[in-house]
Amino acid sequence: MRPVYSNTHLSNCQILFDSFFRFCYTFFKISFEFGDLMKKLMICIVLIALLLTGCSVSEPEEADLYAMDTLMKIKIWGEHEDLVLVTDEIHRLDLLLSAADSGSLLSQINLSGSAELSGDILTLTQDALSLSEKTGGAFDPTVYPLVRLWGFPDDAYHVPTQEELDETLPLVGTEHIHMDGSSITLDKGTMLDFGAIAKGYAAQQCVNLLEENGVEAALLSLGGNVQTLGTKPDGTAWNIGIADPDNPSQAIAQLSFFGSKALVTSGGYQRFFEFNGVSYHHILDPKTGMPADQTLASVTILCDNGEVADAYSTALFVMGLEEATEFWKTQNDFDAVFIMKDRTIYATEGCAELLSGCEFTVIKR
């Protein structure tokens, strides 16, 4: 889907300039008739300065697009070219990293079983291996055989038998990925899937590009991934809602913060199907092949890096509340909000200071 761009800032400023120049024409015409031109000229200069100041506190450049299997909304307090740069980067990475797209580079690697990696694919593979090790395998970039078994890539949903799971599970695990420098070899049947970090990686890359271009404020919403850049032009905090798992179009809580952050939510409500009255969601436990912890409704991660936040949101959902809490206690690079199926909410200390709109229990170190 092509991005849909909008920009109220340009049209509003244009209206202001048109009105201003009509005013100036009348003003000078009167000035020539009644004298004291220099005083009136100084007044016009002041009015111009005020007009330019008003236009500089602009509305954002905006775009809506569909990529990476989700709807996205981009807001940038900058130039239109910056907005195009971001949407182009997202589409570029989507074409590169989709495991379901037979034409993507990732699919070609999965098909051939080996390749010489470079650029984004090499970076993501190295990062994925590191994050998998750090989370004890709760985040696993090789779950794609299980994802396909359940029918999530093409919505051909299927509840696998235990025999099917037993046949597929041996293909899953980072021990089946063999790296030699930038060369990769996959064991037969093993496939890479960056779905759990691709949006976070894309958001982080886009923010990096905007920073390089001198953009000071942006808000990127890539499905369940939100990335902020800098401070809002009006000086207020970023207010980001956490979706209500029972009614995702509404917020169950809100996090308010300043500066550049990544806020990523993973939840079973985001993609699921029902069979014989039982709901099965898309976040699979790499160890069992089944949908992960059924007591959690969602996990939201707040940290400085979009890719890390994306991986952690999936990993902690797989871990479940107790193990995820213990993991958080050993780390210092993120905070989290856990929403349970019974709508009980838990927040780690860092998020507790920023959380509003709900009752919650604070998780302390």
Short mmCIF file of N, CA and C in Angstrom, two decimals, residues 104-260:
data_model
loop_
_atom_site.label_atom_id
_atom_site.label_comp_id
_atom_site.label_asym_id
_atom_site.label_seq_id
_atom_site.Cartn_x
_atom_site.Cartn_y
_atom_site.Cartn_z
N SER A 104 11.63 -12.14 -0.89
CA SER A 104 12.52 -11.42 0.02
C SER A 104 13.87 -12.12 0.15
N LEU A 105 14.87 -11.37 0.54
CA LEU A 105 16.19 -11.94 0.74
C LEU A 105 16.16 -12.99 1.86
N LEU A 106 15.39 -12.73 2.90
CA LEU A 106 15.30 -13.68 4.00
C LEU A 106 14.72 -15.01 3.53
N SER A 107 13.69 -14.96 2.70
CA SER A 107 13.10 -16.20 2.17
C SER A 107 14.10 -16.96 1.31
N GLN A 108 14.89 -16.24 0.54
CA GLN A 108 15.90 -16.89 -0.30
C GLN A 108 16.96 -17.59 0.56
N ILE A 109 17.32 -16.97 1.68
CA ILE A 109 18.28 -17.61 2.61
C ILE A 109 17.66 -18.88 3.19
N ASN A 110 16.39 -18.80 3.60
CA ASN A 110 15.72 -19.97 4.15
C ASN A 110 15.62 -21.10 3.12
N LEU A 111 15.41 -20.72 1.87
CA LEU A 111 15.27 -21.72 0.82
C LEU A 111 16.62 -22.38 0.50
N SER A 112 17.67 -21.60 0.42
CA SER A 112 18.98 -22.15 0.06
C SER A 112 19.69 -22.79 1.24
N GLY A 113 19.41 -22.30 2.44
CA GLY A 113 20.03 -22.86 3.64
C GLY A 113 21.41 -22.31 3.95
N SER A 114 21.92 -21.45 3.08
CA SER A 114 23.22 -20.84 3.35
C SER A 114 23.35 -19.57 2.53
N ALA A 115 24.20 -18.66 3.00
CA ALA A 115 24.39 -17.39 2.29
C ALA A 115 25.55 -16.62 2.90
N GLU A 116 26.03 -15.65 2.14
CA GLU A 116 26.98 -14.67 2.65
C GLU A 116 26.17 -13.45 3.03
N LEU A 117 26.16 -13.10 4.31
CA LEU A 117 25.32 -12.03 4.80
C LEU A 117 26.05 -10.69 4.80
N SER A 118 25.25 -9.61 4.69
CA SER A 118 25.81 -8.27 4.79
C SER A 118 24.69 -7.32 5.19
N GLY A 119 25.05 -6.11 5.54
CA GLY A 119 24.05 -5.08 5.82
C GLY A 119 23.08 -5.45 6.91
N ASP A 120 21.81 -5.13 6.67
CA ASP A 120 20.77 -5.31 7.67
C ASP A 120 20.59 -6.77 8.08
N ILE A 121 20.64 -7.68 7.12
CA ILE A 121 20.45 -9.10 7.42
C ILE A 121 21.54 -9.60 8.36
N LEU A 122 22.77 -9.21 8.12
CA LEU A 122 23.87 -9.62 8.99
C LEU A 122 23.69 -9.04 10.40
N THR A 123 23.37 -7.75 10.46
CA THR A 123 23.16 -7.10 11.76
C THR A 123 22.03 -7.76 12.54
N LEU A 124 20.91 -8.00 11.87
CA LEU A 124 19.76 -8.61 12.54
C LEU A 124 20.06 -10.03 13.01
N THR A 125 20.76 -10.79 12.20
CA THR A 125 21.10 -12.16 12.59
C THR A 125 21.98 -12.16 13.82
N GLN A 126 23.00 -11.32 13.82
CA GLN A 126 23.89 -11.24 14.98
C GLN A 126 23.15 -10.76 16.22
N ASP A 127 22.30 -9.75 16.05
CA ASP A 127 21.51 -9.24 17.18
C ASP A 127 20.54 -10.30 17.70
N ALA A 128 19.89 -11.02 16.77
CA ALA A 128 18.92 -12.04 17.16
C ALA A 128 19.58 -13.16 17.96
N LEU A 129 20.75 -13.57 17.54
CA LEU A 129 21.47 -14.62 18.27
C LEU A 129 21.84 -14.14 19.67
N SER A 130 22.29 -12.90 19.78
CA SER A 130 22.65 -12.34 21.07
C SER A 130 21.44 -12.23 21.99
N LEU A 131 20.32 -11.74 21.46
CA LEU A 131 19.11 -11.57 22.26
C LEU A 131 18.51 -12.91 22.65
N SER A 132 18.62 -13.90 21.79
CA SER A 132 18.14 -15.24 22.12
C SER A 132 18.92 -15.82 23.28
N GLU A 133 20.24 -15.65 23.22
CA GLU A 133 21.08 -16.15 24.31
C GLU A 133 20.76 -15.42 25.62
N LYS A 134 20.59 -14.12 25.51
CA LYS A 134 20.35 -13.30 26.71
C LYS A 134 19.03 -13.67 27.38
N THR A 135 18.02 -14.04 26.58
CA THR A 135 16.70 -14.38 27.13
C THR A 135 16.52 -15.88 27.36
N GLY A 136 17.59 -16.63 27.27
CA GLY A 136 17.50 -18.07 27.50
C GLY A 136 16.65 -18.79 26.47
N GLY A 137 16.59 -18.25 25.25
CA GLY A 137 15.83 -18.89 24.19
C GLY A 137 14.36 -18.53 24.16
N ALA A 138 13.89 -17.68 25.08
CA ALA A 138 12.48 -17.26 25.06
C ALA A 138 12.19 -16.46 23.79
N PHE A 139 13.16 -15.66 23.37
CA PHE A 139 13.12 -15.09 22.03
C PHE A 139 13.96 -15.98 21.14
N ASP A 140 13.38 -16.47 20.05
CA ASP A 140 14.09 -17.41 19.18
C ASP A 140 13.82 -17.05 17.72
N PRO A 141 14.87 -16.74 16.94
CA PRO A 141 14.67 -16.35 15.54
C PRO A 141 14.46 -17.52 14.60
N THR A 142 14.31 -18.75 15.14
CA THR A 142 14.12 -19.93 14.27
C THR A 142 12.74 -20.56 14.43
N VAL A 143 11.76 -19.80 14.95
CA VAL A 143 10.43 -20.39 15.22
C VAL A 143 9.58 -20.53 13.95
N TYR A 144 10.09 -20.08 12.81
CA TYR A 144 9.24 -20.05 11.61
C TYR A 144 8.65 -21.41 11.23
N PRO A 145 9.35 -22.53 11.37
CA PRO A 145 8.70 -23.81 11.08
C PRO A 145 7.44 -24.03 11.93
N LEU A 146 7.47 -23.58 13.18
CA LEU A 146 6.29 -23.69 14.04
C LEU A 146 5.20 -22.71 13.59
N VAL A 147 5.60 -21.50 13.26
CA VAL A 147 4.64 -20.49 12.80
C VAL A 147 3.91 -20.98 11.56
N ARG A 148 4.64 -21.60 10.64
CA ARG A 148 4.02 -22.16 9.43
C ARG A 148 3.11 -23.34 9.76
N LEU A 149 3.53 -24.17 10.71
CA LEU A 149 2.73 -25.31 11.11
C LEU A 149 1.36 -24.88 11.62
N TRP A 150 1.33 -23.77 12.35
CA TRP A 150 0.08 -23.25 12.89
C TRP A 150 -0.72 -22.45 11.84
N GLY A 151 -0.12 -22.18 10.69
CA GLY A 151 -0.83 -21.50 9.60
C GLY A 151 -0.94 -20.00 9.72
N PHE A 152 -0.10 -19.37 10.56
CA PHE A 152 -0.22 -17.93 10.74
C PHE A 152 0.24 -17.10 9.53
N PRO A 153 1.26 -17.50 8.77
CA PRO A 153 1.70 -16.64 7.66
C PRO A 153 0.64 -16.37 6.61
N ASP A 154 -0.17 -17.36 6.30
CA ASP A 154 -1.18 -17.19 5.24
C ASP A 154 -2.61 -17.32 5.76
N ASP A 155 -2.77 -17.25 7.09
CA ASP A 155 -4.10 -17.35 7.72
C ASP A 155 -4.79 -18.68 7.46
N ALA A 156 -4.02 -19.70 7.11
CA ALA A 156 -4.58 -21.05 6.93
C ALA A 156 -4.42 -21.79 8.27
N TYR A 157 -5.19 -21.35 9.26
CA TYR A 157 -4.98 -21.78 10.64
C TYR A 157 -5.20 -23.28 10.83
N HIS A 158 -4.36 -23.82 11.70
CA HIS A 158 -4.37 -25.27 11.93
C HIS A 158 -3.85 -25.55 13.33
N VAL A 159 -4.60 -26.32 14.12
CA VAL A 159 -4.13 -26.73 15.43
C VAL A 159 -3.37 -28.04 15.25
N PRO A 160 -2.05 -28.02 15.41
CA PRO A 160 -1.26 -29.22 15.13
C PRO A 160 -1.44 -30.31 16.18
N THR A 161 -1.25 -31.51 15.74
CA THR A 161 -1.26 -32.65 16.66
C THR A 161 0.08 -32.69 17.41
N GLN A 162 0.12 -33.44 18.49
CA GLN A 162 1.39 -33.58 19.22
C GLN A 162 2.44 -34.23 18.34
N GLU A 163 2.02 -35.13 17.47
CA GLU A 163 2.96 -35.77 16.56
C GLU A 163 3.58 -34.74 15.61
N GLU A 164 2.76 -33.82 15.10
CA GLU A 164 3.27 -32.77 14.21
C GLU A 164 4.23 -31.84 14.96
N LEU A 165 3.90 -31.53 16.19
CA LEU A 165 4.78 -30.69 16.98
C LEU A 165 6.11 -31.39 17.24
N ASP A 166 6.04 -32.68 17.55
CA ASP A 166 7.26 -33.46 17.82
C ASP A 166 8.16 -33.52 16.58
N GLU A 167 7.56 -33.50 15.40
CA GLU A 167 8.35 -33.54 14.17
C GLU A 167 8.98 -32.18 13.86
N THR A 168 8.34 -31.11 14.31
CA THR A 168 8.78 -29.76 13.95
C THR A 168 9.73 -29.16 14.98
N LEU A 169 9.53 -29.44 16.25
CA LEU A 169 10.35 -28.85 17.30
C LEU A 169 11.85 -29.07 17.13
N PRO A 170 12.30 -30.22 16.62
CA PRO A 170 13.75 -30.41 16.43
C PRO A 170 14.38 -29.45 15.41
N LEU A 171 13.55 -28.74 14.64
CA LEU A 171 14.07 -27.78 13.67
C LEU A 171 14.28 -26.40 14.28
N VAL A 172 13.81 -26.23 15.53
CA VAL A 172 13.81 -24.92 16.18
C VAL A 172 14.94 -24.85 17.21
N GLY A 173 15.63 -23.70 17.21
CA GLY A 173 16.71 -23.50 18.18
C GLY A 173 17.91 -22.88 17.51
N THR A 174 18.57 -21.96 18.17
CA THR A 174 19.70 -21.26 17.56
C THR A 174 20.91 -22.15 17.35
N GLU A 175 20.90 -23.35 17.96
CA GLU A 175 22.00 -24.29 17.71
C GLU A 175 22.00 -24.78 16.27
N HIS A 176 20.89 -24.53 15.55
CA HIS A 176 20.80 -24.93 14.15
C HIS A 176 21.30 -23.83 13.20
N ILE A 177 21.77 -22.72 13.77
CA ILE A 177 22.34 -21.63 12.98
C ILE A 177 23.86 -21.67 13.14
N HIS A 178 24.57 -21.75 12.04
CA HIS A 178 26.03 -21.83 12.09
C HIS A 178 26.63 -20.62 11.37
N MET A 179 27.32 -19.79 12.15
CA MET A 179 27.93 -18.58 11.60
C MET A 179 29.44 -18.75 11.51
N ASP A 180 30.00 -18.33 10.38
CA ASP A 180 31.44 -18.30 10.19
C ASP A 180 31.77 -16.93 9.61
N GLY A 181 32.04 -15.99 10.50
CA GLY A 181 32.19 -14.61 10.06
C GLY A 181 30.85 -14.09 9.60
N SER A 182 30.76 -13.70 8.34
CA SER A 182 29.49 -13.22 7.78
C SER A 182 28.76 -14.30 6.99
N SER A 183 29.29 -15.53 7.00
CA SER A 183 28.63 -16.64 6.30
C SER A 183 27.70 -17.38 7.25
N ILE A 184 26.51 -17.75 6.76
CA ILE A 184 25.54 -18.46 7.57
C ILE A 184 25.17 -19.77 6.89
N THR A 185 25.00 -20.81 7.70
CA THR A 185 24.49 -22.09 7.24
C THR A 185 23.41 -22.54 8.21
N LEU A 186 22.26 -22.93 7.68
CA LEU A 186 21.15 -23.41 8.49
C LEU A 186 21.04 -24.92 8.35
N ASP A 187 20.79 -25.60 9.46
CA ASP A 187 20.52 -27.03 9.37
C ASP A 187 19.26 -27.26 8.53
N LYS A 188 19.16 -28.42 7.90
CA LYS A 188 18.04 -28.72 7.02
C LYS A 188 16.71 -28.56 7.76
N GLY A 189 15.82 -27.78 7.16
CA GLY A 189 14.50 -27.57 7.74
C GLY A 189 14.40 -26.38 8.66
N THR A 190 15.54 -25.86 9.12
CA THR A 190 15.54 -24.68 9.99
C THR A 190 15.37 -23.42 9.14
N MET A 191 14.57 -22.47 9.65
CA MET A 191 14.31 -21.24 8.91
C MET A 191 14.35 -20.05 9.86
N LEU A 192 14.89 -18.95 9.36
CA LEU A 192 14.94 -17.71 10.14
C LEU A 192 13.63 -16.95 10.03
N ASP A 193 13.29 -16.28 11.12
CA ASP A 193 12.09 -15.43 11.14
C ASP A 193 12.38 -14.26 12.07
N PHE A 194 12.43 -13.04 11.48
CA PHE A 194 12.72 -11.85 12.28
C PHE A 194 11.44 -11.08 12.63
N GLY A 195 10.30 -11.76 12.54
CA GLY A 195 9.02 -11.09 12.80
C GLY A 195 8.93 -10.46 14.17
N ALA A 196 9.63 -11.02 15.16
CA ALA A 196 9.55 -10.52 16.53
C ALA A 196 10.49 -9.34 16.79
N ILE A 197 11.33 -8.99 15.82
CA ILE A 197 12.21 -7.82 16.01
C ILE A 197 12.25 -6.89 14.80
N ALA A 198 11.63 -7.28 13.69
CA ALA A 198 11.74 -6.50 12.45
C ALA A 198 11.17 -5.09 12.60
N LYS A 199 9.99 -4.97 13.21
CA LYS A 199 9.39 -3.64 13.35
C LYS A 199 10.20 -2.77 14.31
N GLY A 200 10.71 -3.39 15.37
CA GLY A 200 11.54 -2.63 16.29
C GLY A 200 12.83 -2.17 15.64
N TYR A 201 13.43 -3.05 14.84
CA TYR A 201 14.65 -2.70 14.11
C TYR A 201 14.35 -1.58 13.12
N ALA A 202 13.24 -1.69 12.40
CA ALA A 202 12.88 -0.67 11.41
C ALA A 202 12.65 0.68 12.08
N ALA A 203 11.94 0.68 13.20
CA ALA A 203 11.67 1.93 13.90
C ALA A 203 12.97 2.59 14.37
N GLN A 204 13.88 1.77 14.89
CA GLN A 204 15.16 2.31 15.37
C GLN A 204 15.98 2.86 14.21
N GLN A 205 15.99 2.15 13.08
CA GLN A 205 16.72 2.63 11.92
C GLN A 205 16.16 3.96 11.42
N CYS A 206 14.84 4.07 11.41
CA CYS A 206 14.20 5.31 10.95
C CYS A 206 14.55 6.48 11.86
N VAL A 207 14.52 6.25 13.16
CA VAL A 207 14.87 7.30 14.11
C VAL A 207 16.33 7.72 13.91
N ASN A 208 17.20 6.75 13.69
CA ASN A 208 18.61 7.07 13.45
C ASN A 208 18.78 7.94 12.20
N LEU A 209 18.04 7.61 11.14
CA LEU A 209 18.10 8.40 9.92
C LEU A 209 17.61 9.83 10.15
N LEU A 210 16.53 9.95 10.90
CA LEU A 210 15.97 11.28 11.18
C LEU A 210 16.95 12.12 11.99
N GLU A 211 17.59 11.49 12.97
CA GLU A 211 18.59 12.21 13.77
C GLU A 211 19.73 12.70 12.90
N GLU A 212 20.17 11.86 11.97
CA GLU A 212 21.24 12.25 11.05
C GLU A 212 20.83 13.43 10.18
N ASN A 213 19.52 13.53 9.88
CA ASN A 213 19.01 14.63 9.06
C ASN A 213 18.67 15.87 9.88
N GLY A 214 18.91 15.80 11.19
CA GLY A 214 18.67 16.97 12.03
C GLY A 214 17.25 17.13 12.51
N VAL A 215 16.40 16.12 12.30
CA VAL A 215 15.03 16.18 12.81
C VAL A 215 15.05 16.04 14.33
N GLU A 216 14.30 16.89 15.01
CA GLU A 216 14.35 16.92 16.47
C GLU A 216 13.16 16.27 17.14
N ALA A 217 12.09 15.99 16.39
CA ALA A 217 10.91 15.38 17.02
C ALA A 217 10.17 14.51 16.01
N ALA A 218 9.79 13.31 16.44
CA ALA A 218 9.03 12.40 15.59
C ALA A 218 8.31 11.38 16.46
N LEU A 219 7.21 10.86 15.94
CA LEU A 219 6.45 9.80 16.60
C LEU A 219 6.13 8.75 15.55
N LEU A 220 6.67 7.55 15.74
CA LEU A 220 6.46 6.45 14.80
C LEU A 220 5.63 5.37 15.49
N SER A 221 4.51 5.05 14.90
CA SER A 221 3.66 3.99 15.43
C SER A 221 3.58 2.88 14.39
N LEU A 222 4.29 1.78 14.67
CA LEU A 222 4.38 0.65 13.74
C LEU A 222 3.64 -0.54 14.36
N GLY A 223 2.31 -0.52 14.26
CA GLY A 223 1.53 -1.56 14.91
C GLY A 223 1.67 -1.45 16.42
N GLY A 224 2.15 -2.51 17.06
CA GLY A 224 2.35 -2.49 18.51
C GLY A 224 3.64 -1.84 18.93
N ASN A 225 4.39 -1.28 17.98
CA ASN A 225 5.67 -0.64 18.26
C ASN A 225 5.55 0.86 18.15
N VAL A 226 5.90 1.56 19.20
CA VAL A 226 5.91 3.02 19.18
C VAL A 226 7.33 3.50 19.47
N GLN A 227 7.80 4.43 18.65
CA GLN A 227 9.14 4.98 18.83
C GLN A 227 9.04 6.50 18.82
N THR A 228 9.61 7.15 19.83
CA THR A 228 9.62 8.61 19.87
C THR A 228 11.03 9.13 19.62
N LEU A 229 11.09 10.32 19.08
CA LEU A 229 12.37 11.00 18.87
C LEU A 229 12.27 12.38 19.47
N GLY A 230 13.16 12.68 20.40
CA GLY A 230 13.26 14.02 20.94
C GLY A 230 12.08 14.45 21.78
N THR A 231 11.87 15.74 21.80
CA THR A 231 10.82 16.36 22.62
C THR A 231 9.76 16.97 21.72
N LYS A 232 8.50 16.82 22.11
CA LYS A 232 7.43 17.43 21.34
C LYS A 232 7.63 18.94 21.26
N PRO A 233 7.33 19.53 20.11
CA PRO A 233 7.55 20.97 19.94
C PRO A 233 6.86 21.84 20.98
N ASP A 234 5.73 21.37 21.53
CA ASP A 234 5.04 22.18 22.53
C ASP A 234 5.58 21.96 23.94
N GLY A 235 6.61 21.10 24.06
CA GLY A 235 7.25 20.90 25.35
C GLY A 235 6.57 19.93 26.28
N THR A 236 5.44 19.38 25.88
CA THR A 236 4.72 18.44 26.74
C THR A 236 5.27 17.03 26.57
N ALA A 237 4.88 16.14 27.47
CA ALA A 237 5.35 14.76 27.44
C ALA A 237 4.69 13.98 26.31
N TRP A 238 5.38 12.93 25.87
CA TRP A 238 4.74 11.95 24.99
C TRP A 238 3.76 11.14 25.84
N ASN A 239 2.52 11.03 25.42
CA ASN A 239 1.50 10.25 26.14
C ASN A 239 1.09 9.09 25.24
N ILE A 240 1.51 7.89 25.60
CA ILE A 240 1.28 6.72 24.77
C ILE A 240 0.36 5.75 25.50
N GLY A 241 -0.74 5.42 24.88
CA GLY A 241 -1.69 4.49 25.48
C GLY A 241 -1.25 3.04 25.31
N ILE A 242 -1.57 2.22 26.31
CA ILE A 242 -1.38 0.77 26.22
C ILE A 242 -2.74 0.17 25.91
N ALA A 243 -2.81 -0.60 24.84
CA ALA A 243 -4.09 -1.12 24.37
C ALA A 243 -4.75 -2.02 25.41
N ASP A 244 -6.05 -1.89 25.51
CA ASP A 244 -6.85 -2.79 26.35
C ASP A 244 -6.95 -4.13 25.61
N PRO A 245 -6.43 -5.21 26.17
CA PRO A 245 -6.48 -6.50 25.46
C PRO A 245 -7.89 -6.96 25.10
N ASP A 246 -8.88 -6.52 25.88
CA ASP A 246 -10.27 -6.90 25.61
C ASP A 246 -10.94 -5.96 24.62
N ASN A 247 -10.34 -4.81 24.39
CA ASN A 247 -10.88 -3.81 23.47
C ASN A 247 -9.72 -2.98 22.92
N PRO A 248 -8.96 -3.57 21.99
CA PRO A 248 -7.68 -2.97 21.55
C PRO A 248 -7.77 -1.56 20.97
N SER A 249 -8.94 -1.14 20.56
CA SER A 249 -9.05 0.22 20.03
C SER A 249 -9.07 1.27 21.15
N GLN A 250 -9.17 0.80 22.40
CA GLN A 250 -9.16 1.68 23.55
C GLN A 250 -7.92 1.42 24.40
N ALA A 251 -7.53 2.42 25.18
CA ALA A 251 -6.36 2.28 26.06
C ALA A 251 -6.81 1.88 27.46
N ILE A 252 -6.08 0.94 28.04
CA ILE A 252 -6.35 0.53 29.41
C ILE A 252 -5.49 1.32 30.40
N ALA A 253 -4.40 1.91 29.90
CA ALA A 253 -3.48 2.69 30.72
C ALA A 253 -2.67 3.59 29.81
N GLN A 254 -1.89 4.46 30.41
CA GLN A 254 -1.09 5.41 29.63
C GLN A 254 0.28 5.60 30.28
N LEU A 255 1.30 5.66 29.42
CA LEU A 255 2.65 5.97 29.87
C LEU A 255 3.03 7.35 29.34
N SER A 256 3.53 8.20 30.23
CA SER A 256 3.92 9.56 29.86
C SER A 256 5.41 9.75 30.15
N PHE A 257 6.14 10.21 29.15
CA PHE A 257 7.59 10.36 29.31
C PHE A 257 8.12 11.40 28.33
N PHE A 258 9.34 11.84 28.57
CA PHE A 258 10.00 12.79 27.69
C PHE A 258 11.16 12.10 26.98
N GLY A 259 11.51 12.61 25.81
CA GLY A 259 12.70 12.14 25.12
C GLY A 259 12.47 10.97 24.19
N SER A 260 13.58 10.43 23.69
CA SER A 260 13.56 9.35 22.71
C SER A 260 13.46 8.00 23.40
#
